[in-house]
Each structure stands twice: as C-alpha cells, then as structure tokens.
Amino acid sequence: MTSQNQLFETLNPPQRLLMGPGPINAYPRVHQAISQSLIGQYDPVMTGYMNQVQALYRGVFETQNQQTMLIDGTARAGIEAVLVSVLKPGDKVLVPVIGRFGHLLCEIAQRVGAEVRTIDIPWGEVCPPEKVEAEVKAFQPKLLATVQGDTSTTMNQPLEALGEICHRHGVLFYCDATASIAGNELKADAWHLDAVSAGLQKCLGGPSGSAPVTLSDRCAALINQRKHVEAGIRAAHHIQGAEAMIQSNYFDLAMVMDYWGPERLNHHTEATSMLYAARECARIYLEEGAEQVIARHRQAGGAMAAGLQAMGLSLFGDQQHRMNNVVGVSIPGEVDGDTVRLELLNRFGIEIGTSFGPLHGKIWRIGTMGYNARQECVLTTLAALEAMLLKHKARIEPGVAVTAAMEYFG
C-alpha cells in the first residue's frame, strides 16, 4: 500500500540505461523541447509548429503525402486510428503474422468487425512475398496489414516486394513501423505504402505518447468517404461522407485530418508538449541524415550481436532479417532469465527485455536505439551482462565480449 509520505514525495525516478526493446532513453534535446512553454492550440505559433511537424515527418516517412500528422496517444493509438478509419465491418484484411504485434493487428481488425485472414510464420522468420501474393489472389483483401519490425522476435519484414504486389493487385497496404522507423530503411512512397503509423519511443529517441501517421491520397480519400462532422461544430459548407461513419470518435482520421488541415476544425486539444517532442525527434533524425542514423543503428546492433556471440551466446532468429536496433539472444539454460534481468537492473541500472508468448523466458531482447545507439551504451551493457552471467555460473567465454564489440566499431 502507498503511504501518505510517498504520495507527496518529490518525483525522483532512478537513472536507468534502457537497453531493452523500448522505450529507450530520449535524446537530451527532446527533454529540453518537452519543457518549453505551453501555448493555445489555435495560437498562430502553435499551428505553425503543426505545419512544421507535418513537413518534418514527410521527410521521416520519405513521402509527399499531404496527410501526414500526429495521433495523440502511444504508438498503438496510431495503429488503431488507421485500422478503425480504413476498415468497415465485413472488409477483408490479410495479415502476415511474424510475432506478437501481427496478432495485435488481427485483434484490432477483428474488433472493427473485419474478416481477417492470417499468414502464420514461425517466430524468428519473415514472410516470403510469394506467400503474400498467393493469399492476395485467393482472398482478395481490401487491406494488407503488416508489422515491419516486430520486436517480439526482432525480425524485420521486407516491405518493398509486398508493396509492389499490393500496387499491382489494387490492395491497400498498411504498415506498423513503430519499432523499425529511423533505425531501418522505410520508404513510404517508393514502396507503395498507403498508410504507416509509428511511435517516438524506439529509434526516433523520444517518449511514448505521440504516434506519427502518414496516409496516401488514395487512403485519405477512402477515409473521407466515411466523413462525419460533429453536430456541435458542423457548418453549412461541411459535406458528410456517403459511407458508414467511423466507429471511433477519437480515432476518426477524417476528423483528425480536418483538425490538421487549413480549416483547423476542432476535434481534440492537441498534446502540445508531445508535439514539441515529436518535432524535435524528427529534427534530430533529419539533421543527422537518414543514411547516417540508420548506419549508426546498424553498427550498434551489429556490435552488440558480435559481443554476445563472442561471449558464446546464441542469437535468435534469421540473422539476415534481424532488425538493426534489437538483438534477440537465447538465455543460457543454466540461468533464470528474469533473475538475471532484475539483478542487472538493480546492480547496474541497465534494463534489457524478455519476450512474449512462446519466447518468454527463452530469449532476451537487447535494444540499441536512438540516443542509445552509441558505442558506450553497447560496451557498458555487454560488460554488465557478462558480469551477471559469470555470477550466476553461466558457461560463457569471459573477457572477450567487449573486445569483440570494440573491434566491430573499429
């Protein structure tokens, strides 16, 4: 039970090095941005920042889409906003499931009332494009919904061939890029993506709480066919959509597009501090340069993998399709994974993750993302993990992991 003294104590969270699958430590510049003064949602300065955010995230998503904006909420808010706005009851959705978050796409689509078909892939592998094309031909879905980087398995699903298949067959293509964006290549326009949603708390190096989204013109037009303007703000010039109203008010992307559009039609009160954070995340990414940031993630993830393997640990999954920013490593059979993780946190202040479902207790997931995709974070984590494994009598090769990682960094 929480004591009265605890309720009124000064907020003082411990300093942690967050090396799990996310969230991670935010860039210092993002912390500074969050602390800036609040202003009204229709202040011209605020609407100017909103316009800047749209332009910045077109760069992040590599798109020309006009409808590029933020959903106020965690990354899952972006996923739900897309799916509830695109799908109507009875619509067909095809989902390649390569891990836990593919199952999440299925559940949200089912809650909308869509007819869902899955392509079930063993965890640790990705879905071949020929399987997708065969199911597209047989099932004829309205939407292909994918997860690019599924952190539950650390796999990175190739998207370019899937986009070409969808484009050729007239299928809408949606991707949840929460865990992959800014650490792995993502080209919304070139890969024919109709909708992409993301989050800040992984490679973008911010806090959880804002979900960048981009929609193709085709996808936006389809959503606007379901447009509904609330009675309290509806004017004579507003035209209601001809199709069924979107079943969520908060996640109604037709209304959110109007809020971010020239009319600034009232929908919700924009989360000002999170907009500041999202703006700074995008600025940092674009200032450093997409190629440079992705290369930094590739190098940090590769160094972490090299150190773990030098220690004698086995990496999980198809390494040709591993995400740049998360390494899955099998837990040695002679140790309890959760005990080691807890002691690593308590003694060193370093957090790593376990996994879900069939992989819980079998692998650790170690992230190198955003601000933490740096040599010192990798080396510190490897040294601390080695110490804990030796303490718990794991059969590893001591004294080589850090050296192997340093050699990888060069």
XYZ file of C-alpha atoms in Angstrom:
410
model
C 0.000 0.000 0.000
C 1.233 3.508 -0.855
C 1.995 5.586 2.240
C 0.888 9.186 2.679
C 4.527 10.305 2.639
C 5.097 8.590 -0.702
C 2.130 10.377 -2.242
C 3.738 13.742 -1.597
C 7.400 12.910 -2.140
C 9.261 14.760 -4.882
C 9.305 12.864 -8.150
C 12.787 11.364 -8.443
C 12.914 8.325 -10.759
C 16.196 6.391 -10.810
C 18.651 6.870 -13.647
C 18.438 3.857 -15.959
C 20.194 2.831 -19.154
C 17.265 1.492 -21.169
C 18.686 -1.193 -23.461
C 15.523 -3.212 -23.946
C 13.167 -3.278 -26.934
C 11.754 0.119 -25.971
C 11.089 2.569 -24.527
C 14.630 3.911 -24.532
C 16.394 6.979 -23.130
C 15.291 10.059 -25.043
C 17.716 12.444 -26.700
C 18.591 15.332 -24.323
C 17.275 17.811 -26.908
C 13.882 16.087 -26.744
C 13.757 16.536 -22.960
C 14.524 20.220 -23.468
C 11.766 20.546 -26.076
C 9.154 18.983 -23.788
C 9.899 21.537 -21.093
C 9.038 24.533 -23.296
C 6.059 26.766 -22.522
C 2.527 25.667 -23.324
C 0.549 27.753 -25.814
C -3.039 27.572 -27.055
C -3.948 25.092 -29.765
C -5.034 27.856 -32.191
C -2.197 30.243 -31.420
C -0.585 31.017 -34.795
C 2.748 29.869 -33.358
C 1.187 26.527 -32.439
C -0.452 25.973 -35.809
C 2.875 26.939 -37.359
C 4.561 24.192 -35.325
C 1.884 21.757 -36.505
C 2.696 22.630 -40.117
C 6.386 22.138 -39.387
C 5.704 18.723 -37.851
C 3.837 17.662 -40.980
C 6.717 18.725 -43.212
C 9.321 17.094 -40.966
C 7.529 13.747 -40.864
C 7.136 13.708 -44.629
C 10.930 13.599 -44.554
C 10.993 10.860 -41.917
C 8.461 8.693 -43.787
C 10.046 9.571 -47.164
C 6.705 10.622 -48.618
C 4.963 13.503 -50.333
C 1.655 12.672 -48.610
C -0.266 15.777 -47.612
C -1.993 13.790 -44.869
C 0.950 13.355 -42.528
C 0.222 14.190 -38.897
C 0.342 13.073 -35.265
C -2.176 10.999 -33.357
C -2.195 11.965 -29.689
C -1.529 8.697 -27.900
C 1.023 5.921 -27.823
C 2.034 4.008 -30.939
C -0.985 1.730 -30.522
C -3.217 4.794 -30.927
C -1.759 5.253 -34.408
C -2.400 1.606 -35.276
C -5.991 1.761 -34.068
C -6.650 5.099 -35.786
C -5.615 3.671 -39.156
C -7.446 0.379 -38.840
C -10.701 1.757 -37.404
C -10.780 4.523 -40.032
C -9.982 2.334 -43.050
C -11.937 -0.806 -42.173
C -15.684 -1.357 -42.032
C -17.436 -4.491 -40.750
C -17.033 -7.241 -43.313
C -13.946 -5.807 -45.019
C -11.263 -8.379 -45.756
C -7.828 -7.954 -44.180
C -4.738 -10.078 -44.791
C -2.117 -10.102 -42.023
C 1.273 -11.821 -42.222
C 1.937 -12.690 -38.556
C 5.652 -12.881 -37.743
C 5.294 -12.191 -34.000
C 3.192 -10.773 -31.202
C 2.382 -7.481 -32.912
C 0.978 -9.146 -36.009
C -1.537 -10.745 -33.657
C -2.311 -7.248 -32.351
C -3.193 -6.053 -35.870
C -5.530 -9.037 -36.184
C -7.267 -8.280 -32.897
C -7.869 -4.617 -33.684
C -9.213 -5.512 -37.144
C -11.484 -8.148 -35.611
C -12.814 -5.619 -33.080
C -13.766 -3.411 -36.033
C -15.687 -6.357 -37.480
C -13.356 -7.086 -40.384
C -12.834 -10.544 -41.822
C -9.223 -11.405 -41.044
C -7.015 -13.995 -42.722
C -3.501 -14.615 -41.437
C -0.308 -15.969 -42.920
C 1.252 -17.605 -39.884
C 5.047 -17.537 -39.947
C 7.261 -19.309 -37.385
C 8.611 -16.787 -34.877
C 12.135 -15.899 -35.921
C 11.361 -15.797 -39.647
C 9.788 -13.283 -42.063
C 7.023 -13.771 -44.599
C 8.110 -14.555 -48.189
C 6.432 -12.323 -50.805
C 5.208 -15.324 -52.821
C 3.053 -16.399 -49.859
C 1.553 -12.920 -49.696
C 0.805 -12.855 -53.415
C -0.840 -16.283 -53.315
C -3.113 -15.212 -50.447
C -3.889 -11.863 -52.097
C -5.079 -13.711 -55.189
C -7.103 -16.261 -53.204
C -8.580 -13.961 -50.533
C -8.799 -10.647 -52.433
C -8.442 -8.448 -49.352
C -9.164 -4.741 -49.121
C -6.065 -4.256 -46.958
C -2.722 -5.935 -46.333
C -1.653 -5.052 -42.775
C 1.932 -5.712 -41.705
C 4.414 -5.045 -38.929
C 7.795 -4.035 -40.312
C 9.957 -4.613 -37.242
C 8.321 -6.964 -34.729
C 10.314 -6.535 -31.530
C 8.859 -9.715 -30.024
C 11.029 -11.714 -32.448
C 13.498 -8.972 -33.517
C 12.686 -9.710 -37.175
C 12.446 -7.016 -39.871
C 9.870 -7.819 -42.557
C 10.986 -6.725 -46.072
C 8.299 -4.426 -47.492
C 9.308 -3.396 -50.995
C 8.122 -6.580 -52.728
C 4.888 -6.586 -50.703
C 4.206 -3.011 -51.808
C 4.675 -3.967 -55.442
C 2.228 -6.878 -55.011
C -0.390 -4.649 -53.391
C 0.074 -1.969 -56.041
C -0.373 -4.498 -58.830
C -3.497 -6.060 -57.295
C -5.155 -2.832 -56.095
C -4.856 -3.724 -52.384
C -4.312 -1.042 -49.734
C -1.012 -1.522 -47.903
C -0.623 -0.560 -44.215
C 2.484 -0.942 -42.067
C 3.061 -0.547 -38.338
C 6.611 0.820 -38.283
C 6.708 1.688 -34.577
C 9.830 -0.289 -33.718
C 11.633 -0.020 -37.038
C 11.321 3.561 -38.273
C 14.502 5.674 -38.067
C 16.649 2.615 -37.432
C 15.824 0.632 -40.553
C 15.119 1.775 -44.098
C 11.489 2.782 -44.748
C 10.329 4.423 -47.982
C 6.591 5.050 -47.898
C 6.167 6.343 -51.447
C 8.713 4.160 -53.218
C 7.321 1.018 -51.574
C 3.646 1.885 -52.322
C 2.632 2.151 -48.671
C -0.863 3.627 -48.287
C -0.680 4.075 -44.523
C 2.136 3.955 -41.995
C 1.965 4.547 -38.262
C 4.841 4.846 -35.819
C 5.828 5.916 -32.323
C 8.572 8.036 -30.789
C 9.903 5.690 -28.107
C 12.163 3.488 -30.225
C 14.707 4.660 -32.825
C 13.249 8.182 -33.016
C 14.556 8.701 -29.492
C 11.581 10.277 -27.729
C 8.997 9.400 -25.084
C 5.955 7.279 -25.716
C 2.802 9.316 -26.232
C 2.663 10.529 -29.834
C 2.054 8.450 -32.966
C 3.165 9.902 -36.329
C 0.947 8.724 -39.199
C 1.026 9.212 -42.965
C -1.765 8.401 -45.446
C -1.603 8.220 -49.227
C -4.061 10.331 -51.221
C -5.935 7.154 -52.111
C -6.203 6.101 -48.465
C -7.233 9.588 -47.335
C -9.968 9.720 -50.000
C -11.307 6.354 -48.873
C -11.398 7.516 -45.242
C -13.144 10.761 -46.221
C -15.960 8.726 -47.772
C -16.867 7.997 -44.129
C -16.514 11.619 -43.012
C -18.784 12.816 -40.220
C -18.639 16.322 -38.771
C -19.925 16.593 -35.209
C -23.238 18.411 -34.817
C -21.784 20.974 -32.426
C -19.270 22.278 -34.984
C -20.944 21.401 -38.287
C -21.492 24.281 -40.713
C -23.476 24.578 -43.937
C -20.428 24.003 -46.142
C -19.497 20.691 -44.496
C -20.368 17.627 -46.561
C -20.927 14.331 -44.808
C -19.439 11.149 -46.270
C -21.646 8.707 -48.141
C -20.404 5.604 -46.303
C -20.753 4.304 -42.748
C -19.445 6.582 -40.019
C -16.122 5.612 -38.455
C -16.817 3.726 -35.228
C -14.472 5.749 -33.038
C -14.705 9.465 -32.394
C -11.211 9.985 -31.011
C -9.520 7.860 -33.678
C -11.631 9.185 -36.568
C -8.928 10.111 -39.079
C -11.388 12.027 -41.254
C -11.906 14.451 -38.362
C -8.212 14.403 -37.402
C -7.306 15.350 -41.000
C -9.684 18.324 -40.765
C -8.084 19.331 -37.462
C -4.629 19.309 -39.042
C -5.917 20.866 -42.271
C -6.394 24.530 -43.246
C -9.784 24.810 -41.526
C -8.371 23.628 -38.168
C -11.798 22.165 -37.434
C -11.932 21.430 -33.712
C -11.567 17.796 -32.724
C -9.406 17.393 -29.618
C -6.919 19.570 -27.767
C -3.503 18.896 -29.254
C -0.965 17.435 -26.802
C 1.367 20.412 -27.012
C 4.362 19.015 -25.130
C 4.236 15.770 -27.109
C 4.094 17.756 -30.342
C 7.252 19.556 -29.232
C 8.857 16.161 -28.570
C 7.794 14.714 -31.910
C 9.058 17.801 -33.714
C 12.469 17.527 -32.038
C 12.747 13.775 -32.741
C 12.190 14.415 -36.443
C 14.612 17.373 -36.489
C 17.374 15.270 -34.911
C 16.804 12.448 -37.404
C 16.758 14.666 -40.475
C 19.664 16.844 -39.318
C 21.902 13.799 -38.828
C 20.596 12.337 -42.081
C 18.587 9.170 -42.698
C 21.508 7.175 -44.079
C 23.765 8.172 -41.200
C 21.181 7.395 -38.487
C 20.333 4.009 -39.987
C 24.039 3.210 -40.357
C 24.573 4.137 -36.699
C 21.807 1.747 -35.656
C 23.204 -0.985 -37.911
C 26.660 -0.559 -36.411
C 25.479 -0.502 -32.793
C 23.219 -3.519 -33.299
C 25.967 -5.387 -35.122
C 28.463 -4.656 -32.356
C 26.016 -5.869 -29.723
C 25.461 -9.071 -31.696
C 29.204 -9.587 -32.147
C 29.835 -9.187 -28.414
C 27.065 -11.600 -27.450
C 28.314 -14.217 -29.893
C 31.913 -13.800 -28.708
C 30.641 -14.498 -25.203
C 29.342 -17.831 -26.519
C 25.636 -16.938 -26.598
C 23.362 -17.905 -29.497
C 21.434 -15.246 -31.418
C 17.751 -15.882 -32.096
C 16.097 -15.977 -35.489
C 17.053 -15.427 -39.116
C 20.005 -13.075 -38.824
C 19.672 -11.961 -42.457
C 16.369 -10.318 -41.491
C 17.192 -9.099 -37.982
C 16.220 -5.540 -37.124
C 19.208 -3.194 -36.886
C 18.084 -1.985 -33.491
C 17.109 -5.072 -31.449
C 19.094 -8.285 -30.931
C 17.407 -11.465 -29.701
C 19.718 -13.775 -27.742
C 18.955 -17.198 -26.277
C 19.101 -17.305 -22.482
C 21.657 -19.884 -21.251
C 19.833 -22.915 -19.889
C 21.703 -22.841 -16.585
C 20.389 -19.379 -15.538
C 16.981 -17.894 -14.837
C 16.495 -15.092 -17.361
C 14.199 -12.957 -15.231
C 16.516 -13.164 -12.214
C 19.484 -12.027 -14.293
C 17.460 -9.164 -15.807
C 16.296 -7.961 -12.383
C 19.777 -8.070 -10.931
C 21.187 -6.290 -13.991
C 18.634 -3.544 -13.338
C 19.220 -3.316 -9.589
C 23.020 -3.546 -9.608
C 23.913 -1.733 -12.844
C 20.792 0.294 -13.617
C 20.561 -1.371 -17.046
C 17.288 -2.641 -18.445
C 17.029 -5.384 -21.069
C 13.864 -7.189 -22.124
C 12.495 -10.701 -22.246
C 9.882 -11.640 -24.857
C 6.277 -12.779 -25.118
C 4.274 -15.950 -25.655
C 6.357 -18.893 -26.865
C 9.594 -16.920 -26.430
C 9.005 -15.735 -22.849
C 11.884 -16.862 -20.678
C 13.755 -18.234 -23.698
C 15.327 -15.105 -25.166
C 16.432 -11.683 -24.037
C 15.852 -8.730 -26.347
C 18.582 -6.109 -26.195
C 17.948 -2.814 -27.956
C 20.361 -0.246 -29.372
C 18.033 2.571 -30.341
C 18.010 6.302 -30.836
C 20.196 8.042 -28.266
C 21.398 4.631 -27.041
C 22.718 3.528 -30.451
C 26.167 4.530 -29.242
C 29.404 2.664 -28.538
C 29.495 3.442 -24.819
C 25.986 2.071 -24.291
C 26.818 -1.175 -26.109
C 30.099 -1.711 -24.273
C 28.629 -0.918 -20.847
C 25.727 -3.320 -21.396
C 27.967 -6.158 -22.581
C 30.341 -5.733 -19.635
C 27.495 -5.698 -17.126
C 25.692 -8.674 -18.668
C 28.925 -10.693 -18.711
C 29.456 -9.940 -15.012
C 25.947 -11.071 -14.143
C 26.226 -14.263 -16.187
C 29.515 -15.164 -14.522
C 27.974 -14.504 -11.112
C 25.161 -16.925 -11.975
C 27.628 -19.586 -13.199
C 26.656 -19.401 -16.869
C 29.000 -21.275 -19.190
C 30.296 -18.328 -21.230
C 33.629 -17.182 -22.598
C 34.791 -14.388 -20.245
C 36.755 -11.313 -21.196
C 36.072 -11.239 -24.941
C 32.641 -9.658 -25.479
C 33.663 -6.029 -25.038
C 36.783 -6.516 -27.150
C 34.741 -8.078 -29.965
C 32.292 -5.173 -29.893
C 35.104 -2.607 -29.897
C 36.654 -4.308 -32.903
C 33.279 -4.168 -34.649
C 33.074 -0.432 -34.016
C 36.622 -0.103 -35.376
